[in-house]
Structure formats: C-alpha cells, structure tokens
mmCIF file of C-alpha atoms in Angstrom:
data_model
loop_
_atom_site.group_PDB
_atom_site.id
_atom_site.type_symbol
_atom_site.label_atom_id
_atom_site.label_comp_id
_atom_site.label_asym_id
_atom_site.label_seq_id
_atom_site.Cartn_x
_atom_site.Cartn_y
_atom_site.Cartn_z
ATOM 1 C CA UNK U 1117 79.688 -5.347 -21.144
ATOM 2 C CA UNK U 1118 82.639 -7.162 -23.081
ATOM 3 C CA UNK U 1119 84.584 -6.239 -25.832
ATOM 4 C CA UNK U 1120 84.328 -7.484 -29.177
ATOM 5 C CA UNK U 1121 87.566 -9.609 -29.319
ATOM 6 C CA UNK U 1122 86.787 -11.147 -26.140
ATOM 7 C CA UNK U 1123 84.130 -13.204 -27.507
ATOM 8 C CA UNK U 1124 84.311 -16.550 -29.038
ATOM 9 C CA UNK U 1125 83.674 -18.028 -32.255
ATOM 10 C CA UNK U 1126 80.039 -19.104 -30.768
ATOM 11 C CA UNK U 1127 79.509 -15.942 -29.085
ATOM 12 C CA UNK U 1128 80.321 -14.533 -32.521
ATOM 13 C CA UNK U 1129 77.079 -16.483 -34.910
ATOM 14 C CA UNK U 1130 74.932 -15.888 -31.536
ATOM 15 C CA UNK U 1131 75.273 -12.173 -31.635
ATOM 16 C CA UNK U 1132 74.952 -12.532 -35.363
ATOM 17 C CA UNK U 1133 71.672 -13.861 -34.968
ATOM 18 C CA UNK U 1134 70.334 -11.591 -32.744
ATOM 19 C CA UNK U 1135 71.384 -8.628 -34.594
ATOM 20 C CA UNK U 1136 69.650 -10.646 -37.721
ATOM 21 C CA UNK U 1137 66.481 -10.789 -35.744
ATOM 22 C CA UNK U 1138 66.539 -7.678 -34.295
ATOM 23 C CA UNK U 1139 67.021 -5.807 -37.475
ATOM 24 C CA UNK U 1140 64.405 -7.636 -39.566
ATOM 25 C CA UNK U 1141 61.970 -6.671 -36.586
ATOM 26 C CA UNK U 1142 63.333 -3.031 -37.100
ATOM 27 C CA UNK U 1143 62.526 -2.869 -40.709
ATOM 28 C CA UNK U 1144 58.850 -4.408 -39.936
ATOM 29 C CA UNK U 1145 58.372 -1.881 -37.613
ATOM 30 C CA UNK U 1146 59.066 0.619 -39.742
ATOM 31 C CA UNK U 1147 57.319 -0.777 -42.878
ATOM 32 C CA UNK U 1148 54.017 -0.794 -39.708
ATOM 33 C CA UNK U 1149 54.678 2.825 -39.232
ATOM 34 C CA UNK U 1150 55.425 3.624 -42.824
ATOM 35 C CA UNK U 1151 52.421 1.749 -44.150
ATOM 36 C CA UNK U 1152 49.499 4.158 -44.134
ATOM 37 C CA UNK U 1153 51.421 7.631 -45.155
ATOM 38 C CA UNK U 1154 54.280 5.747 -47.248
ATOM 39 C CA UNK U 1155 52.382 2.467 -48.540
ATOM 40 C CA UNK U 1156 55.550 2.442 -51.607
ATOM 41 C CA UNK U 1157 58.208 2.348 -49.201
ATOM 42 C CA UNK U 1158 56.838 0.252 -46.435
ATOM 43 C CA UNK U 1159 56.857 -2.565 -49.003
ATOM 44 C CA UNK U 1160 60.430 -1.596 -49.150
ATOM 45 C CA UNK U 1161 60.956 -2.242 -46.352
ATOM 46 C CA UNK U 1162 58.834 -5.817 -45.353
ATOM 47 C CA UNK U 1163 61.131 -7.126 -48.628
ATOM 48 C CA UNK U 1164 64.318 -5.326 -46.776
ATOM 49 C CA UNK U 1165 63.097 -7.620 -43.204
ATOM 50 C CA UNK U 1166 62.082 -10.751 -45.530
ATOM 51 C CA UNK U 1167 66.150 -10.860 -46.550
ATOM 52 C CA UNK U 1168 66.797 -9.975 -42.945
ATOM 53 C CA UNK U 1169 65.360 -13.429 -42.025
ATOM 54 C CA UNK U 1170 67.051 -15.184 -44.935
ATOM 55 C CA UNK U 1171 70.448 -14.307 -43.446
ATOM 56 C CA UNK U 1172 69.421 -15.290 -39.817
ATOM 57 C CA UNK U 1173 68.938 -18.953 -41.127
ATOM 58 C CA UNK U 1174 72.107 -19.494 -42.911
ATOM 59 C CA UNK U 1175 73.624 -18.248 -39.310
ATOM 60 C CA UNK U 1176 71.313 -20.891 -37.647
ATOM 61 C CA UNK U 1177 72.091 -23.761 -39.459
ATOM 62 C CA UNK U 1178 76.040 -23.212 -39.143
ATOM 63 C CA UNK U 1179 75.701 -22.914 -35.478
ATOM 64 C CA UNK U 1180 73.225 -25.501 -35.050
ATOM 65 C CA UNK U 1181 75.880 -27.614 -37.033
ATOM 66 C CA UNK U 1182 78.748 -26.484 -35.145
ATOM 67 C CA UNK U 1183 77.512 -25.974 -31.331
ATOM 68 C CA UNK U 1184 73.699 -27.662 -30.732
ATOM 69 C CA UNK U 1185 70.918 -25.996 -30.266
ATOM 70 C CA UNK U 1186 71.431 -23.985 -27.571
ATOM 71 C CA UNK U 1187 71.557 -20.277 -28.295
ATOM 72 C CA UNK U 1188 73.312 -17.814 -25.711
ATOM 73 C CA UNK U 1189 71.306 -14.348 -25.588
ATOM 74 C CA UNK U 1190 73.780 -12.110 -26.692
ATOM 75 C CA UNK U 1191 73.058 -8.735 -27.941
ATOM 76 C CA UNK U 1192 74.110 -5.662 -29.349
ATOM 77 C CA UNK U 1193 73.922 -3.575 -26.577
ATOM 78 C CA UNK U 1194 76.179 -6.590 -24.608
ATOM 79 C CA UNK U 1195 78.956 -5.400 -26.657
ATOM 80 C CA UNK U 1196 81.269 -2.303 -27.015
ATOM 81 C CA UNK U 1197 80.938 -0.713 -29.758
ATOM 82 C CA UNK U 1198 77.735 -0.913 -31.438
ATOM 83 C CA UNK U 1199 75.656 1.760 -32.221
ATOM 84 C CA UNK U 1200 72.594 1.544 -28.902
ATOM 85 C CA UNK U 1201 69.674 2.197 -30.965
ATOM 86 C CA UNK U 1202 65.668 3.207 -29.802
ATOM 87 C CA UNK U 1203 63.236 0.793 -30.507
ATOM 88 C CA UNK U 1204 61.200 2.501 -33.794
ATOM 89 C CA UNK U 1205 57.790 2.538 -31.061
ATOM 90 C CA UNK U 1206 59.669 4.688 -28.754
ATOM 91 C CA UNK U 1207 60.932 7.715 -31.197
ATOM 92 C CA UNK U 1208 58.706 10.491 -32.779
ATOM 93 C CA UNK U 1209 56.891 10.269 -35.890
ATOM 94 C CA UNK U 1210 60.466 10.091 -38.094
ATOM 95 C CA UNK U 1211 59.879 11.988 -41.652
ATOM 96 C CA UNK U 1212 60.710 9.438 -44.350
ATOM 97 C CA UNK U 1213 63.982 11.231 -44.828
ATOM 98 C CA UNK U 1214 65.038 9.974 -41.585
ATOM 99 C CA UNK U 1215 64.044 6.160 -41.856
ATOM 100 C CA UNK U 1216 66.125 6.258 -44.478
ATOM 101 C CA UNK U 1217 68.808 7.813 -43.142
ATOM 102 C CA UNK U 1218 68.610 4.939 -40.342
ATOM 103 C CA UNK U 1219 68.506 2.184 -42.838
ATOM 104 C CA UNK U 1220 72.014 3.375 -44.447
ATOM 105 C CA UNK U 1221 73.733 3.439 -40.584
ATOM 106 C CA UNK U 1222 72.231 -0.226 -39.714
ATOM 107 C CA UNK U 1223 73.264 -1.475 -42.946
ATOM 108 C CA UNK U 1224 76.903 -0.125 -43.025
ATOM 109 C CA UNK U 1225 77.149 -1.146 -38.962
ATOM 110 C CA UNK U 1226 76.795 -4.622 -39.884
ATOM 111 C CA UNK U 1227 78.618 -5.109 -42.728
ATOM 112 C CA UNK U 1228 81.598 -3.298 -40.385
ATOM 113 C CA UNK U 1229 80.793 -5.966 -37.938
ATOM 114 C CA UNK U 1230 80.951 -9.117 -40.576
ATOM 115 C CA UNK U 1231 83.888 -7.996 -41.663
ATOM 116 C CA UNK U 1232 85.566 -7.856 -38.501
ATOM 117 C CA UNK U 1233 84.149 -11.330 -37.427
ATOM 118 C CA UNK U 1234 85.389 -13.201 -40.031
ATOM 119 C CA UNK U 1235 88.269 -11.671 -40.010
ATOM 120 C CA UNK U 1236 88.888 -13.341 -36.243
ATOM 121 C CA UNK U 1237 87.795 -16.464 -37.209
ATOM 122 C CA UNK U 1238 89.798 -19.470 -37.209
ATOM 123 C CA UNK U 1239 86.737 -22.076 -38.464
ATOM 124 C CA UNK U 1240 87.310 -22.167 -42.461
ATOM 125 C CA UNK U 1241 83.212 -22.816 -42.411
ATOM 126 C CA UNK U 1242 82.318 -19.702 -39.874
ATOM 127 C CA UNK U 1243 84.985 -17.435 -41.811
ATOM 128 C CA UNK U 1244 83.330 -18.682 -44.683
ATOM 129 C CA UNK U 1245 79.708 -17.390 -43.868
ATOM 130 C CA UNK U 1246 80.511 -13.964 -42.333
ATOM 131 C CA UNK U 1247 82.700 -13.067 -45.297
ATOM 132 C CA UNK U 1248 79.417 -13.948 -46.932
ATOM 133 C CA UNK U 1249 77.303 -12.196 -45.016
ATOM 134 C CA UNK U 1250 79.568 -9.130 -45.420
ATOM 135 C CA UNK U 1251 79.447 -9.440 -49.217
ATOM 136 C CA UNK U 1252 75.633 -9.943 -48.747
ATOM 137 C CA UNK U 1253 75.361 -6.853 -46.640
ATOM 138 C CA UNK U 1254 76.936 -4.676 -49.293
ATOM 139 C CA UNK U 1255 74.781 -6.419 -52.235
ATOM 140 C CA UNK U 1256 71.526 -5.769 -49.527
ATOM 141 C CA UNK U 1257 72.492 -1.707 -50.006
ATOM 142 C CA UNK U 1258 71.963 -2.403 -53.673
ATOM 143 C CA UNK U 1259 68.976 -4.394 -53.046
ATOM 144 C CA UNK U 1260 67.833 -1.420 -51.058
ATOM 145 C CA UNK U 1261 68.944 0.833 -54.246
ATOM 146 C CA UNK U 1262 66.783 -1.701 -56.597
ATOM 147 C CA UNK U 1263 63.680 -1.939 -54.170
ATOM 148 C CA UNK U 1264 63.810 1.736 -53.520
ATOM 149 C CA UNK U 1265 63.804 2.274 -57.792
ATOM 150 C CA UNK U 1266 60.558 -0.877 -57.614
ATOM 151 C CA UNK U 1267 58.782 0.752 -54.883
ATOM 152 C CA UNK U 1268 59.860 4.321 -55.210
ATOM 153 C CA UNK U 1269 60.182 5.394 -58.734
ATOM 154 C CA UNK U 1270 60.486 8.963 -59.396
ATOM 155 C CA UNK U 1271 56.942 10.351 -58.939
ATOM 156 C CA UNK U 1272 56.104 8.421 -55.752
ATOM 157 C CA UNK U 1273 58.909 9.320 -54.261
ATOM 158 C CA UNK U 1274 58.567 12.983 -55.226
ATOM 159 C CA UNK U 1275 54.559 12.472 -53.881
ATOM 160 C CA UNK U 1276 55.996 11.016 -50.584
ATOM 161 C CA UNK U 1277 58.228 13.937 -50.054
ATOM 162 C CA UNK U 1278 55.655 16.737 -50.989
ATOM 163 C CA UNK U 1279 53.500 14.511 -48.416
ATOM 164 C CA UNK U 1280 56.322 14.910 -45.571
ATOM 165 C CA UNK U 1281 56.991 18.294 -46.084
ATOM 166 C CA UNK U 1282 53.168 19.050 -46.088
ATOM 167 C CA UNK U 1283 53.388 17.207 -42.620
ATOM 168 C CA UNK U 1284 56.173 18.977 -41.346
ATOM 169 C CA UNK U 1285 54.184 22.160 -42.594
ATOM 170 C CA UNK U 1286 51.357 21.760 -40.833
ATOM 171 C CA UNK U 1287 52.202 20.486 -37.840
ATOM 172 C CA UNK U 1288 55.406 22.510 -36.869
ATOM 173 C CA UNK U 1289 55.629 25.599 -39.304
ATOM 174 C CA UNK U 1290 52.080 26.892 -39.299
ATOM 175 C CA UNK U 1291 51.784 26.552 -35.854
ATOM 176 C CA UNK U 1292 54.562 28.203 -34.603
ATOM 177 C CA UNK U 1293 53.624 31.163 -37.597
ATOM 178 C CA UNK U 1294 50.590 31.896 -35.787
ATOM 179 C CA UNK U 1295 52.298 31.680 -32.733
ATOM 180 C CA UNK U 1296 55.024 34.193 -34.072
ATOM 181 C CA UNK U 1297 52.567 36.589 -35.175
ATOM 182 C CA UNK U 1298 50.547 36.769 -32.076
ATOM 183 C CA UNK U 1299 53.328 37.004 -29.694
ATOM 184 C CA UNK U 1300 54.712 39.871 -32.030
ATOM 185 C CA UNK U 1301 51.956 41.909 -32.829
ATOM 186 C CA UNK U 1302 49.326 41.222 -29.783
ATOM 187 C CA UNK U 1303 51.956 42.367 -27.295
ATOM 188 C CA UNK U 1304 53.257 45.504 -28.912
ATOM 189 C CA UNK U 1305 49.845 47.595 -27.984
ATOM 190 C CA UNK U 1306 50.571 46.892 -23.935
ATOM 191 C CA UNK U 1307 53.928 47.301 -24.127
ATOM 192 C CA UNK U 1308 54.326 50.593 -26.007
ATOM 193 C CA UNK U 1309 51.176 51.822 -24.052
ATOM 194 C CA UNK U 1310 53.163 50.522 -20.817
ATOM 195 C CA UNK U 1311 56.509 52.356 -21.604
ATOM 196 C CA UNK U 1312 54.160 55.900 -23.265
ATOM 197 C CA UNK U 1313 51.913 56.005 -20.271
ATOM 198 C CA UNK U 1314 54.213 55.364 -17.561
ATOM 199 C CA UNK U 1315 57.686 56.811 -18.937
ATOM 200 C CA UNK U 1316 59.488 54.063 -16.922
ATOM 201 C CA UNK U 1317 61.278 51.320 -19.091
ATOM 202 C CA UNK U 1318 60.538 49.092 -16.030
ATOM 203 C CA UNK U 1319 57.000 48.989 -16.106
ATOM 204 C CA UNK U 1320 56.982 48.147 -19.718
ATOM 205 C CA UNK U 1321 59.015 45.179 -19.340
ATOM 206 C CA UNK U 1322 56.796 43.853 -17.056
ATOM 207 C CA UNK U 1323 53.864 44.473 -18.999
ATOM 208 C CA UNK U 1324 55.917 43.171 -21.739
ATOM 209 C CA UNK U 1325 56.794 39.514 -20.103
ATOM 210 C CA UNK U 1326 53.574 39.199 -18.336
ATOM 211 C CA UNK U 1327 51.796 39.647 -22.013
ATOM 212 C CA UNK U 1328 54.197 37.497 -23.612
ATOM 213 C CA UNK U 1329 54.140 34.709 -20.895
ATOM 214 C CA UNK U 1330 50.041 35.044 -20.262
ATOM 215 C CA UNK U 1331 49.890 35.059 -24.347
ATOM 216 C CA UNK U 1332 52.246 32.013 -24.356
ATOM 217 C CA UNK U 1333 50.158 29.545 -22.371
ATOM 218 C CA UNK U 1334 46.874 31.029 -23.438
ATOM 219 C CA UNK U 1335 47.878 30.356 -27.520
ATOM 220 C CA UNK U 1336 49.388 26.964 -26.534
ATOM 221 C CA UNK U 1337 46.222 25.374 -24.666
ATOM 222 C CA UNK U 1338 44.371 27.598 -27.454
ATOM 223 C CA UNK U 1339 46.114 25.308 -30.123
ATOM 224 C CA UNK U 1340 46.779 22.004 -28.113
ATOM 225 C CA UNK U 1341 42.540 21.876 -27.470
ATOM 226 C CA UNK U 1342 41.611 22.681 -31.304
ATOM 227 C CA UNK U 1343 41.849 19.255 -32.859
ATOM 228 C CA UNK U 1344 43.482 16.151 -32.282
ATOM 229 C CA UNK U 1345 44.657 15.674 -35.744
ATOM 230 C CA UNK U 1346 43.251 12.473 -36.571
ATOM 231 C CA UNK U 1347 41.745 14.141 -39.163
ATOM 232 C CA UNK U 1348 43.334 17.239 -40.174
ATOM 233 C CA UNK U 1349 46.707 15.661 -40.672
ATOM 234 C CA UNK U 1350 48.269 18.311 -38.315
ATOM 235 C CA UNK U 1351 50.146 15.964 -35.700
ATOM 236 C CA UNK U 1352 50.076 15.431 -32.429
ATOM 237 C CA UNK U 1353 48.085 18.276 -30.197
ATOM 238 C CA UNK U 1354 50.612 18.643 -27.480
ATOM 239 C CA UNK U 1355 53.506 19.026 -29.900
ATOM 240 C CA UNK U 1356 51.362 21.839 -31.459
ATOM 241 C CA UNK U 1357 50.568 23.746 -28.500
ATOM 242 C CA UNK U 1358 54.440 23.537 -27.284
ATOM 243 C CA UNK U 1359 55.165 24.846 -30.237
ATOM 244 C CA UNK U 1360 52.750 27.628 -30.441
ATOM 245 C CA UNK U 1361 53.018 28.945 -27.059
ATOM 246 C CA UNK U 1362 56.887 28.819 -27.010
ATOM 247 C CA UNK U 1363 57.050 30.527 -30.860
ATOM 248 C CA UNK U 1364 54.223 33.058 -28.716
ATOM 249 C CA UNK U 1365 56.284 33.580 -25.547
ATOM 250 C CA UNK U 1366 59.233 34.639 -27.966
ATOM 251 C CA UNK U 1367 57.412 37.169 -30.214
ATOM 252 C CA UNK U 1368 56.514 38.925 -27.440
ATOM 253 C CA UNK U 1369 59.467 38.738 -25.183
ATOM 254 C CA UNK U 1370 61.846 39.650 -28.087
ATOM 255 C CA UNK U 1371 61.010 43.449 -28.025
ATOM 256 C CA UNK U 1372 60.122 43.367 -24.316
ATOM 257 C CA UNK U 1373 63.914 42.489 -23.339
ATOM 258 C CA UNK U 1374 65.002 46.086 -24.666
ATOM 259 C CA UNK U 1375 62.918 47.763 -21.603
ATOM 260 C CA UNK U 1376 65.523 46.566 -19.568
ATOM 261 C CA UNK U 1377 67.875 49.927 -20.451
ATOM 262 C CA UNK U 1378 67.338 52.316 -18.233
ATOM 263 C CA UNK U 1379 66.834 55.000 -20.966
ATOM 264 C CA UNK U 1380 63.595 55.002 -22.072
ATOM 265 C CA UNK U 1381 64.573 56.662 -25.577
ATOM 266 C CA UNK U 1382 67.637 54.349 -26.434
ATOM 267 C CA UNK U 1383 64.983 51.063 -25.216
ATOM 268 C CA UNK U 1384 62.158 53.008 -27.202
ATOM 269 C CA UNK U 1385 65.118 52.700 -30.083
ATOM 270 C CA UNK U 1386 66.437 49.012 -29.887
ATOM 271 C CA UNK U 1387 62.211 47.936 -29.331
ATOM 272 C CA UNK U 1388 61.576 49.416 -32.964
ATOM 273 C CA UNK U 1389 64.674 47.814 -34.426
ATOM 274 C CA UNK U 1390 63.687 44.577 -32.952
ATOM 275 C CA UNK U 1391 60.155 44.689 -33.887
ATOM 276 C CA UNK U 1392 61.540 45.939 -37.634
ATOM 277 C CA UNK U 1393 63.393 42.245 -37.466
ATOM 278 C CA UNK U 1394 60.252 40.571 -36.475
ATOM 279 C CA UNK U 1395 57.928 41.248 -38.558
ATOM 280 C CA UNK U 1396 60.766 40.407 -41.566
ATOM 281 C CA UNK U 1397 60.927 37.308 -40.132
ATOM 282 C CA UNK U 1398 57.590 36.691 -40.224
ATOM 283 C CA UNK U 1399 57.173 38.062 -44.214
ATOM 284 C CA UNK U 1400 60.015 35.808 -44.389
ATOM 285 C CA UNK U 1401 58.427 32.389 -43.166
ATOM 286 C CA UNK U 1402 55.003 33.451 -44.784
ATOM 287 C CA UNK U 1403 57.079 34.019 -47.947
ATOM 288 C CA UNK U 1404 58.982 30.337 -47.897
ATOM 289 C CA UNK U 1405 56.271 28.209 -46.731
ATOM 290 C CA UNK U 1406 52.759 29.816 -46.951
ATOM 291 C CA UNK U 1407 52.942 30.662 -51.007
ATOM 292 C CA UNK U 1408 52.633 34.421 -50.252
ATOM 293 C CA UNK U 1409 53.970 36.826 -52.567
ATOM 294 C CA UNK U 1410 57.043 38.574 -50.475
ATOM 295 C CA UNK U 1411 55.624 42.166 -50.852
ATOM 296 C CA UNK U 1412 51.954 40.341 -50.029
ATOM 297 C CA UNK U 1413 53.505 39.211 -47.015
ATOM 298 C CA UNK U 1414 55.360 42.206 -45.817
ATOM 299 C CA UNK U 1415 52.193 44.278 -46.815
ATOM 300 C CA UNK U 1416 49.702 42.824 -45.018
ATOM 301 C CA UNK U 1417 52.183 41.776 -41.529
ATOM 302 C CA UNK U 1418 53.335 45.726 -42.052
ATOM 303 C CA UNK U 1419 49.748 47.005 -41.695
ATOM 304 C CA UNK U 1420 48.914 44.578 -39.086
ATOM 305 C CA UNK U 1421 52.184 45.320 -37.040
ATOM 306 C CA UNK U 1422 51.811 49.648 -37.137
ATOM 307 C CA UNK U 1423 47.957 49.398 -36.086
ATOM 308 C CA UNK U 1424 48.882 47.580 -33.229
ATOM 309 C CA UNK U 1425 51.952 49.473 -33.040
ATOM 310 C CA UNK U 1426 49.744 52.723 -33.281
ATOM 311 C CA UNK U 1427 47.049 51.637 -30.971
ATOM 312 C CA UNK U 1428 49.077 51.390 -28.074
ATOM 313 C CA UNK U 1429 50.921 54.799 -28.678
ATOM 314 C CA UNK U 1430 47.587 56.300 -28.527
ATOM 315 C CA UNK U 1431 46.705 54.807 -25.436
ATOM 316 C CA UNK U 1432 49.919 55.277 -23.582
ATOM 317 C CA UNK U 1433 50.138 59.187 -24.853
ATOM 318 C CA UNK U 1434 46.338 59.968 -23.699
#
C-alpha cells in the first residue's frame, strides 16, 4: 500500500478511472437492489452511474493522450486513505435511508480526492481536468438534489419511507415483540412456582434460565420455520428467528437474574420490580409501533402478565 503523494501524475488519472468505474458499478448495484421496493429512486440512481461513466471517459481520453493505452490497475484500496468500502452484494438489505447516506460519503470522498490531485499536478492539461472533475463532483451532489426532486418528489418519497419503516416493522420489531412477550410472561408461571414451592432462590433461577433458554431456541426455530418471506414481506427467516429467540431468552432471563440473592423475600422484591419494567416496556413498544392505544396496551399485557403471574403462585403455594 502507497501513499497518496507517492504516486505519479499517471498513477493519478489511473486511479481516477478506477474509482470512476467502480463507483458507477456501485450506483448500478444499488439502483438493482433498489429497483423492485424503490423503483423512483433506483432510476436515481442508473442516471447517478450514467454520469459516473461520462466522467470516466474524459479521464480516458487525457490519459490515452498523454501515456498510451496501457492502463495500470490501481485501486482504491492500493492507497492510504480512502474509505475501504463492501461491495453493495455483500451487506444486508440497507433501508433506503442508508443508500443514501452512502451516496453523500462516496460523493464528498471524491471530490476530496480531485481536489487534492490537481492540486499536485504539474501538467496544465491533467490539473485542468481534475479541477474539473472536482467542480463536477460538487455540481453531481446537486444533480443528485435535482434527480432526487425528478424521481422522488414529496409523496413518493414519503410512500418509500412508510414502505421502509413497514419493513423494518415487520421484520425486526414485531418479531422481537412476540419474542418479548413470551419470554416475559411464559416464564413467570415456572419461575414464581419454582421460588413458592421450593423456598430456595436457587432453584428458581434455574428454572428461570432453563425456561428462558429452552423458550429462546424453541420461539426462534418457531419463527425462523414460519415463512420465508417471499411473500409476506417480513425479511429474511434466520434474521427473524435470531431475533425472536434472543428478544425471548431476555424476557425471561431478566426477572430470573434476581434469584441469584440469597434472600428469597428481597429476590421475590427486585423479580416484581423487574417484571413491573417489563411489561411497560412491552405497553411501550405495542404503544409506538403496533397502533395500540397506551392504556389498550398496558390493559391487555397487565391482565396477561398477573394470570400468569397468578398461576404460578398457585402452583408453587399448593
């Protein structure tokens, strides 16, 4: 790896191109991945990849002028400095937020690295171009501005981010809900029955983390084997289970921890205060994403949470 002042003028217009080419196949690829969810803004994008290629010509013809045809393979990740970045195939499904967010760093990292360039350069003709280039990297963030306003006017932009957040709803928040709930209200019965029953604080614990864990796995494989989400729109099934087995594991484990005290009353104590901050959570989530009215939602997780709650009691005092 070299440093950016080590490299010459022709090093210079070779990594130029390359960066050119690489970021035009960047913004296709994203426009490809864009295109079926985010049809407005994957157009964006192939015109963003189109003026990509317009810029990798001008650099062509001034080094085909100045040094022949042969190109040295020079790129990005050959230099210090520069920002290593995944190819678009290799990360997660990126919300739309995101894509945009990575358009703004690419574009500002190369106008950065015009500027520099032709500031080095000694050829009146190569200075010429990159200071070009630069200027045309900054005009490109208002071409991104003015294709954004073609492609993404108001109302399809606020339908693509109702669409995204719908996404992000169903595949990460109502999972991991369900996941909350079950760990948080399936375990209590056991556990209280455990600590009733038995009188030791250790024996509910490990009724407590065997529940949690055993509900954990079961809820995960539960959710992972219900759909594929080809259809549904819920994302991908492995991402689901993970996150409704972990979101189960940590209902359940949150008001098992307290049977750790040796005093059964003061772990009887700190269980009900951490159950109390459960089951607000959960009226809280159900609340902010699921449309429920907040004394709906504490109602009905209330109820659920003290038959539970009252079920094991029974058990554990008979």
């Amino acid at each position: 790896m070299r440093d950016f002042s080590q490299l010459s003028e022709r090093e210079v217009l070779a990594l130029a191109i390359g960066a050119e080419e690489e970021d035009g196949r960047i913004y296709n690829d994203v426009a490809e991945r864009l295109r079926e969810e985010y049809p407005a803004s994957a157009q964006m994008f192939i015109d963003m990849a189109a003026e990509e290629n317009e810029h990798r010509h001008k650099l062509l013809d001034l080094y085909r002028e100045k040094f022949g045809e042969h190109i040295p393979l020079i790129r990005r990740q050959d230099v210090r400095g520069f920002l290593t970045r995944k190819p678009v195939w290799q990360l997660p499904k990126p919300s739309i937020d995101d894509i945009r967010s990575l358009v703004e760093s690419m574009e500002a990292e190369t106008q950065r690295f015009y500027r520099l360039a032709a500031s080095r350069a000694t050829d009146v003709s190569i200075r010429k171009l990159l200071g070009d280039l630069a200027e045309a990297e900054v005009e490109h963030e208002h071409r991104a501005d003015e294709l954004s306003a073609k492609n993404l006017p108001d109302k399809t932009r606020r339908a693509e981010d109702i669409h995204a957040e719908r996404a992000f709803m169903l595949q990460y928040i109502q999972p991991g809900l369900v996941g909350l709930m079950d760990g948080s209200v399936s375990t209590l019965a056991p556990i209280f029955a455990a600590a009733f029953s038995t009188g030791h604080p250790h024996a509910a614990f490990i009724v407590g983390a065997a529940a949690s864990l055993g509900a954990g796995i079961s809820m995960g494989f539960a959710e992972a084997l219900s759909d594929d989400g080809s259809l549904t729109g819920r994302g991908t099934p492995y991402i689901r289970g993970v996150v409704t087995g972990l979101m189960t594991t940590l209902g359940g484990i949150g008001h098992t921890l307290p049977f750790l005290i040796p005093s059964l009353h003061m772990a009887l104590l700190v269980a009900f205060c951490v159950v109390a901050v459960e089951l607000a959570l959960i009226s809280w989530i159900r609340w902010k994403f699921m449309d429920t009215s907040p004394i709906r939602a504490t109602l009905q997780v209330a109820l659920g949470g003290a038959l539970v709650f009252a079920t094991g009691v029974l058990i554990g005092a008979g």
